[in-house]
């Protein structure tokens, strides 16, 4: 098994059955994490990129079975920020030194591509990259957003098991999800995807397929997080995802896509106080602190007890593991290519 990991470190390829073998064998976990950490260091360096996350609307037309802000959860107090409020948060993030602003929301079509384009144009007056995480739209809408200057887009595939995808996402189509991702790639967005680890009935084999899908798409970013059961969703009686398994998927993703951006996700730290640091030492190089107004944060509960980043603690923690906070835009490969 160590030989397999060594091979992946050099060639950045593994077959599905090799990935499955590694995911199923826990005695090699430390070796796997250490190897992914080395690849991360060689390809992206010791800098950790911070992305300021603005959750600007929790209104959502989707009804994903695991998600706390799903359409059919009547207990959520819904909000939608005004353009001025979004820009105020972006200003604050820029003044705080962030080099990337992530605009995230439920699938809220009140925000037309044209309206979002106005917001993007206003933020792009600053020297920052803009990432969108707003869900599925048409090619034409994505084009409007790209033309307005958006640099990156996050859209997790969530799972590549088509049957499971259908069960988890009523009324949605796996084909359209993939169409969106390939459209985003072809429009020149740095494209992020990723999966939930621990969905009911999810197999190790399908997690291996997820990793191979990231490779096939040539994803520029991959966000992986364990499922955290939300009590107001149809999955309320299920178990939380396994943190170690999620970190293994992350580490294997780093071996196969050595120069991409991989966040240590909030879901990992929510499950375990050391979760974020463990991820940073197993291939991750990005953290996404939430800069949304406090009154909104509590209503953006995709899962319960979502933790936030304590900046000064983060600085000390990073120092302890030999890492620094980046002042660059942090495109794929830790590059600072000219912004659009
Ligand atoms: N637990 C963990 N992650 C979740 N997400 C949504 N609901 C949950 C949950 N209950 C993730 C999805 C989505 C991202 C924004 O949040 O993967 O893509």
mmCIF file of N, CA and C in Angstrom, residues 46-49 315 318-319 321-327:
data_model
loop_
_atom_site.group_PDB
_atom_site.id
_atom_site.type_symbol
_atom_site.label_atom_id
_atom_site.label_comp_id
_atom_site.label_asym_id
_atom_site.label_seq_id
_atom_site.Cartn_x
_atom_site.Cartn_y
_atom_site.Cartn_z
ATOM 1 N N UNK A 46 3.986 26.848 1.515
ATOM 2 C CA UNK A 46 3.516 26.842 2.907
ATOM 3 C C UNK A 46 2.462 27.899 3.196
ATOM 4 N N UNK A 47 2.087 28.647 2.152
ATOM 5 C CA UNK A 47 1.093 29.700 2.371
ATOM 6 C C UNK A 47 -0.318 29.131 2.415
ATOM 7 N N UNK A 48 -1.102 29.671 3.334
ATOM 8 C CA UNK A 48 -2.519 29.309 3.419
ATOM 9 C C UNK A 48 -3.322 30.507 2.913
ATOM 10 N N UNK A 49 -4.186 30.276 1.949
ATOM 11 C CA UNK A 49 -5.005 31.364 1.398
ATOM 12 C C UNK A 49 -6.303 31.484 2.170
ATOM 13 N N UNK A 315 -3.871 32.316 13.435
ATOM 14 C CA UNK A 315 -2.482 32.730 13.204
ATOM 15 C C UNK A 315 -1.502 31.902 14.044
ATOM 16 N N UNK A 318 -1.423 28.256 12.820
ATOM 17 C CA UNK A 318 -0.692 28.106 11.561
ATOM 18 C C UNK A 318 0.807 28.179 11.799
ATOM 19 N N UNK A 319 1.209 29.136 12.636
ATOM 20 C CA UNK A 319 2.625 29.296 12.947
ATOM 21 C C UNK A 319 3.187 27.990 13.506
ATOM 22 N N UNK A 321 2.390 25.035 12.937
ATOM 23 C CA UNK A 321 2.606 23.959 11.963
ATOM 24 C C UNK A 321 3.425 24.457 10.768
ATOM 25 N N UNK A 322 4.114 25.585 10.960
ATOM 26 C CA UNK A 322 5.046 26.071 9.937
ATOM 27 C C UNK A 322 4.381 26.668 8.709
ATOM 28 N N UNK A 323 3.204 27.249 8.919
ATOM 29 C CA UNK A 323 2.485 27.801 7.758
ATOM 30 C C UNK A 323 2.253 29.292 7.972
ATOM 31 N N UNK A 324 2.088 30.015 6.853
ATOM 32 C CA UNK A 324 1.857 31.454 6.946
ATOM 33 C C UNK A 324 0.584 31.832 6.205
ATOM 34 N N UNK A 325 0.047 33.006 6.528
ATOM 35 C CA UNK A 325 -1.143 33.484 5.826
ATOM 36 C C UNK A 325 -0.698 34.213 4.568
ATOM 37 N N UNK A 326 -1.230 33.791 3.447
ATOM 38 C CA UNK A 326 -0.829 34.361 2.159
ATOM 39 C C UNK A 326 -1.387 35.762 1.979
ATOM 40 N N UNK A 327 -0.627 36.605 1.266
ATOM 41 C CA UNK A 327 -1.127 37.937 0.912
ATOM 42 C C UNK A 327 -1.425 38.002 -0.583
#
